[in-house]
């Protein structure tokens, strides 16, 4: 317990100053026992058992990464340090986005841990990457009243995001527009009809 407590407060210089390369990360106890130790047919429990406390904490961290390159070097260092992933913002083009995501994944390879790339695509991939398809707000799809249309739009957004390397879409918005409160989320919500909202949410997630 004392050893864990020391690690938790950065006693091994872990949580205060992240290592900047795979060799430093390994010596600091960030990596599993083997650089490729988490690959193969391991259960979640077995994988966690091979990770240091510091590696587990790092997996909870999802810093932003900007597609215009403003924090590229910092993001690459964080990928080498074993963060769980990144939230992507402000891509300048689909091609440049795919290259940056690939560079982050390559930087994280020595950790042996998967890197999750998230993006807010509630209005399509074009919401975060210039040149990708931007969709109307969710309330517009609700007004059209077609779950099939919502499904096809969401499927296209998923395909575009996947092509650029995204793993997780931070959407859709599931907020309910309550008449007593008003449209708190505005056009981001599917509205105040629970039955229609449920159908639209199901279609979006399925797409």
mmCIF file of C-alpha atoms in Angstrom:
data_model
loop_
_atom_site.group_PDB
_atom_site.id
_atom_site.type_symbol
_atom_site.label_atom_id
_atom_site.label_comp_id
_atom_site.label_asym_id
_atom_site.label_seq_id
_atom_site.Cartn_x
_atom_site.Cartn_y
_atom_site.Cartn_z
ATOM 1 C CA UNK A 1 0.000 0.000 0.000
ATOM 2 C CA UNK A 2 2.841 2.393 0.798
ATOM 3 C CA UNK A 3 4.465 1.686 -2.566
ATOM 4 C CA UNK A 4 1.196 2.329 -4.394
ATOM 5 C CA UNK A 5 0.690 5.526 -2.441
ATOM 6 C CA UNK A 6 4.154 6.766 -3.385
ATOM 7 C CA UNK A 7 3.500 6.041 -7.071
ATOM 8 C CA UNK A 8 0.100 7.724 -6.926
ATOM 9 C CA UNK A 9 1.628 11.014 -5.764
ATOM 10 C CA UNK A 10 4.465 10.859 -8.282
ATOM 11 C CA UNK A 11 7.054 9.345 -5.971
ATOM 12 C CA UNK A 12 8.810 7.680 -8.920
ATOM 13 C CA UNK A 13 8.764 10.870 -11.002
ATOM 14 C CA UNK A 14 5.910 9.428 -12.980
ATOM 15 C CA UNK A 15 2.797 11.544 -12.784
ATOM 16 C CA UNK A 16 4.548 14.901 -12.441
ATOM 17 C CA UNK A 17 6.842 14.834 -15.489
ATOM 18 C CA UNK A 18 5.780 12.420 -18.252
ATOM 19 C CA UNK A 19 8.647 10.636 -20.016
ATOM 20 C CA UNK A 20 9.209 11.762 -23.594
ATOM 21 C CA UNK A 21 10.231 8.506 -25.217
ATOM 22 C CA UNK A 22 9.596 4.791 -24.968
ATOM 23 C CA UNK A 23 12.877 3.985 -23.175
ATOM 24 C CA UNK A 24 12.242 6.584 -20.449
ATOM 25 C CA UNK A 25 8.647 5.437 -20.140
ATOM 26 C CA UNK A 26 9.706 1.834 -19.624
ATOM 27 C CA UNK A 27 12.260 2.721 -16.951
ATOM 28 C CA UNK A 28 9.665 4.847 -15.155
ATOM 29 C CA UNK A 29 7.318 1.900 -14.864
ATOM 30 C CA UNK A 30 4.766 3.178 -17.383
ATOM 31 C CA UNK A 31 4.831 0.240 -19.760
ATOM 32 C CA UNK A 32 3.687 -3.329 -19.144
ATOM 33 C CA UNK A 33 6.368 -5.904 -18.376
ATOM 34 C CA UNK A 34 6.880 -6.527 -22.096
ATOM 35 C CA UNK A 35 6.711 -3.775 -24.782
ATOM 36 C CA UNK A 36 4.143 -5.910 -26.581
ATOM 37 C CA UNK A 37 2.768 -7.321 -23.343
ATOM 38 C CA UNK A 38 -0.860 -6.368 -23.921
ATOM 39 C CA UNK A 39 -1.239 -7.900 -27.353
ATOM 40 C CA UNK A 40 -2.751 -11.318 -27.948
ATOM 41 C CA UNK A 41 -5.776 -12.978 -26.421
ATOM 42 C CA UNK A 42 -5.584 -11.439 -22.959
ATOM 43 C CA UNK A 43 -8.664 -10.672 -20.919
ATOM 44 C CA UNK A 44 -9.107 -7.145 -19.573
ATOM 45 C CA UNK A 45 -8.234 -8.397 -16.092
ATOM 46 C CA UNK A 46 -5.031 -10.048 -17.346
ATOM 47 C CA UNK A 47 -4.041 -6.945 -19.300
ATOM 48 C CA UNK A 48 -4.585 -4.689 -16.302
ATOM 49 C CA UNK A 49 -2.547 -7.067 -14.174
ATOM 50 C CA UNK A 50 0.461 -6.487 -16.435
ATOM 51 C CA UNK A 51 0.214 -2.690 -16.233
ATOM 52 C CA UNK A 52 1.858 -0.467 -13.662
ATOM 53 C CA UNK A 53 -0.236 1.985 -11.679
ATOM 54 C CA UNK A 54 1.239 4.797 -13.716
ATOM 55 C CA UNK A 55 0.256 3.117 -16.984
ATOM 56 C CA UNK A 56 -3.317 2.754 -15.738
ATOM 57 C CA UNK A 57 -3.473 6.436 -14.763
ATOM 58 C CA UNK A 58 -2.025 7.496 -18.127
ATOM 59 C CA UNK A 59 -4.770 5.558 -19.920
ATOM 60 C CA UNK A 60 -7.359 7.866 -18.333
ATOM 61 C CA UNK A 61 -5.828 10.946 -19.958
ATOM 62 C CA UNK A 62 -7.247 12.206 -23.282
ATOM 63 C CA UNK A 63 -5.613 15.546 -24.169
ATOM 64 C CA UNK A 64 -6.605 17.605 -27.211
ATOM 65 C CA UNK A 65 -4.685 17.426 -30.461
ATOM 66 C CA UNK A 66 -5.134 20.073 -33.140
ATOM 67 C CA UNK A 67 -5.052 19.244 -36.815
ATOM 68 C CA UNK A 68 -3.344 22.527 -37.709
ATOM 69 C CA UNK A 69 -0.186 21.229 -36.027
ATOM 70 C CA UNK A 70 -0.010 23.763 -33.201
ATOM 71 C CA UNK A 71 0.663 21.062 -30.566
ATOM 72 C CA UNK A 72 1.963 18.238 -32.756
ATOM 73 C CA UNK A 73 5.282 17.757 -30.926
ATOM 74 C CA UNK A 74 3.620 17.820 -27.518
ATOM 75 C CA UNK A 75 1.006 15.322 -28.692
ATOM 76 C CA UNK A 76 3.665 12.958 -30.014
ATOM 77 C CA UNK A 77 5.462 13.094 -26.659
ATOM 78 C CA UNK A 78 2.201 12.316 -24.869
ATOM 79 C CA UNK A 79 1.541 9.388 -27.220
ATOM 80 C CA UNK A 80 4.984 7.992 -26.372
ATOM 81 C CA UNK A 81 4.176 8.494 -22.689
ATOM 82 C CA UNK A 82 1.176 6.171 -22.981
ATOM 83 C CA UNK A 83 -1.902 8.386 -22.760
ATOM 84 C CA UNK A 84 -5.189 6.627 -23.498
ATOM 85 C CA UNK A 85 -5.877 8.709 -26.572
ATOM 86 C CA UNK A 86 -6.648 12.154 -27.933
ATOM 87 C CA UNK A 87 -9.657 14.319 -28.750
ATOM 88 C CA UNK A 88 -9.160 15.717 -32.243
ATOM 89 C CA UNK A 89 -9.932 19.334 -33.203
ATOM 90 C CA UNK A 90 -9.584 21.654 -36.194
ATOM 91 C CA UNK A 91 -8.345 19.393 -38.975
ATOM 92 C CA UNK A 92 -7.178 21.290 -42.049
ATOM 93 C CA UNK A 93 -7.908 18.458 -44.507
ATOM 94 C CA UNK A 94 -8.805 14.749 -44.478
ATOM 95 C CA UNK A 95 -5.358 13.794 -45.815
ATOM 96 C CA UNK A 96 -3.443 15.844 -43.230
ATOM 97 C CA UNK A 97 -5.691 14.499 -40.482
ATOM 98 C CA UNK A 98 -4.996 10.901 -41.474
ATOM 99 C CA UNK A 99 -1.230 11.588 -41.507
ATOM 100 C CA UNK A 100 -1.291 13.142 -38.028
ATOM 101 C CA UNK A 101 -3.358 10.304 -36.572
ATOM 102 C CA UNK A 102 -0.993 7.759 -38.136
ATOM 103 C CA UNK A 103 1.998 9.579 -36.621
ATOM 104 C CA UNK A 104 0.377 9.491 -33.180
ATOM 105 C CA UNK A 105 -0.297 5.765 -33.465
ATOM 106 C CA UNK A 106 3.276 5.113 -34.568
ATOM 107 C CA UNK A 107 4.600 7.132 -31.617
ATOM 108 C CA UNK A 108 2.482 5.099 -29.190
ATOM 109 C CA UNK A 109 3.506 1.677 -30.554
ATOM 110 C CA UNK A 110 6.321 1.055 -28.024
ATOM 111 C CA UNK A 111 3.766 1.195 -25.193
ATOM 112 C CA UNK A 112 1.947 -1.867 -26.544
ATOM 113 C CA UNK A 113 -1.330 -0.126 -25.715
ATOM 114 C CA UNK A 114 -4.067 0.891 -28.171
ATOM 115 C CA UNK A 115 -4.485 4.609 -28.832
ATOM 116 C CA UNK A 116 -8.075 5.886 -29.062
ATOM 117 C CA UNK A 117 -8.723 8.925 -31.281
ATOM 118 C CA UNK A 118 -12.005 10.695 -30.498
ATOM 119 C CA UNK A 119 -13.745 13.512 -32.344
ATOM 120 C CA UNK A 120 -16.976 15.442 -31.940
ATOM 121 C CA UNK A 121 -18.839 14.444 -35.105
ATOM 122 C CA UNK A 122 -22.420 15.152 -34.090
ATOM 123 C CA UNK A 123 -22.688 17.190 -37.309
ATOM 124 C CA UNK A 124 -20.509 14.862 -39.357
ATOM 125 C CA UNK A 125 -16.763 14.677 -39.912
ATOM 126 C CA UNK A 126 -16.867 18.151 -41.438
ATOM 127 C CA UNK A 127 -17.500 19.576 -37.980
ATOM 128 C CA UNK A 128 -13.863 18.895 -37.053
ATOM 129 C CA UNK A 129 -12.074 18.503 -40.403
ATOM 130 C CA UNK A 130 -12.225 20.950 -43.303
ATOM 131 C CA UNK A 131 -13.110 19.250 -46.567
ATOM 132 C CA UNK A 132 -15.081 16.423 -44.950
ATOM 133 C CA UNK A 133 -18.881 16.251 -45.082
ATOM 134 C CA UNK A 134 -20.693 18.504 -42.626
ATOM 135 C CA UNK A 135 -24.249 17.471 -41.754
ATOM 136 C CA UNK A 136 -27.249 19.602 -40.753
ATOM 137 C CA UNK A 137 -27.943 19.878 -37.013
ATOM 138 C CA UNK A 138 -29.825 17.050 -35.333
ATOM 139 C CA UNK A 139 -33.051 19.037 -35.069
ATOM 140 C CA UNK A 140 -33.144 19.304 -38.863
ATOM 141 C CA UNK A 141 -33.106 15.498 -39.155
ATOM 142 C CA UNK A 142 -35.847 15.313 -36.537
ATOM 143 C CA UNK A 143 -37.910 17.767 -38.579
ATOM 144 C CA UNK A 144 -37.481 15.529 -41.641
ATOM 145 C CA UNK A 145 -38.838 12.678 -39.515
ATOM 146 C CA UNK A 146 -36.867 9.945 -41.289
ATOM 147 C CA UNK A 147 -34.825 7.551 -39.156
ATOM 148 C CA UNK A 148 -33.520 5.947 -42.362
ATOM 149 C CA UNK A 149 -32.131 9.297 -43.528
ATOM 150 C CA UNK A 150 -30.475 9.754 -40.140
ATOM 151 C CA UNK A 151 -28.981 6.274 -40.343
ATOM 152 C CA UNK A 152 -27.487 6.863 -43.786
ATOM 153 C CA UNK A 153 -26.047 10.242 -42.780
ATOM 154 C CA UNK A 154 -24.513 8.775 -39.610
ATOM 155 C CA UNK A 155 -23.078 5.834 -41.547
ATOM 156 C CA UNK A 156 -21.396 8.220 -43.977
ATOM 157 C CA UNK A 157 -20.002 10.254 -41.082
ATOM 158 C CA UNK A 158 -18.659 7.089 -39.493
ATOM 159 C CA UNK A 159 -16.997 5.979 -42.704
ATOM 160 C CA UNK A 160 -15.336 9.352 -43.200
ATOM 161 C CA UNK A 161 -14.160 9.422 -39.600
ATOM 162 C CA UNK A 162 -12.805 5.887 -39.796
ATOM 163 C CA UNK A 163 -10.951 6.699 -43.024
ATOM 164 C CA UNK A 164 -9.124 9.479 -41.174
ATOM 165 C CA UNK A 165 -8.338 7.206 -38.231
ATOM 166 C CA UNK A 166 -11.005 8.202 -35.712
ATOM 167 C CA UNK A 167 -12.182 5.529 -33.281
ATOM 168 C CA UNK A 168 -14.793 7.319 -31.177
ATOM 169 C CA UNK A 169 -17.508 9.804 -32.078
ATOM 170 C CA UNK A 170 -18.518 12.089 -29.194
ATOM 171 C CA UNK A 171 -22.128 12.121 -30.298
ATOM 172 C CA UNK A 172 -25.024 12.129 -30.823
ATOM 173 C CA UNK A 173 -26.490 14.654 -28.405
ATOM 174 C CA UNK A 174 -29.197 12.923 -26.373
ATOM 175 C CA UNK A 175 -30.506 15.992 -24.542
ATOM 176 C CA UNK A 176 -34.284 16.293 -24.409
ATOM 177 C CA UNK A 177 -35.888 19.631 -25.246
ATOM 178 C CA UNK A 178 -38.286 20.272 -22.367
ATOM 179 C CA UNK A 179 -41.091 22.820 -23.018
ATOM 180 C CA UNK A 180 -40.832 24.106 -19.455
ATOM 181 C CA UNK A 181 -37.115 24.828 -19.799
ATOM 182 C CA UNK A 182 -36.838 25.663 -23.483
ATOM 183 C CA UNK A 183 -34.382 24.566 -26.180
ATOM 184 C CA UNK A 184 -31.274 24.482 -23.999
ATOM 185 C CA UNK A 185 -29.222 22.715 -26.678
ATOM 186 C CA UNK A 186 -30.918 24.468 -29.583
ATOM 187 C CA UNK A 187 -30.536 22.667 -32.901
ATOM 188 C CA UNK A 188 -28.139 20.146 -31.353
ATOM 189 C CA UNK A 189 -31.082 18.254 -29.827
ATOM 190 C CA UNK A 190 -33.526 16.004 -31.673
ATOM 191 C CA UNK A 191 -36.320 17.904 -29.939
ATOM 192 C CA UNK A 192 -39.021 17.185 -27.398
ATOM 193 C CA UNK A 193 -40.786 14.149 -28.867
ATOM 194 C CA UNK A 194 -39.381 11.218 -26.903
ATOM 195 C CA UNK A 195 -40.537 8.582 -29.372
ATOM 196 C CA UNK A 196 -39.010 10.394 -32.355
ATOM 197 C CA UNK A 197 -35.904 11.209 -30.358
ATOM 198 C CA UNK A 198 -35.417 7.556 -29.460
ATOM 199 C CA UNK A 199 -35.754 6.480 -33.075
ATOM 200 C CA UNK A 200 -33.255 9.102 -34.220
ATOM 201 C CA UNK A 201 -30.740 8.205 -31.519
ATOM 202 C CA UNK A 202 -31.000 4.510 -32.359
ATOM 203 C CA UNK A 203 -30.527 5.217 -36.065
ATOM 204 C CA UNK A 204 -27.503 7.440 -35.400
ATOM 205 C CA UNK A 205 -25.728 4.946 -33.156
ATOM 206 C CA UNK A 206 -26.506 2.080 -35.517
ATOM 207 C CA UNK A 207 -25.133 4.097 -38.471
#
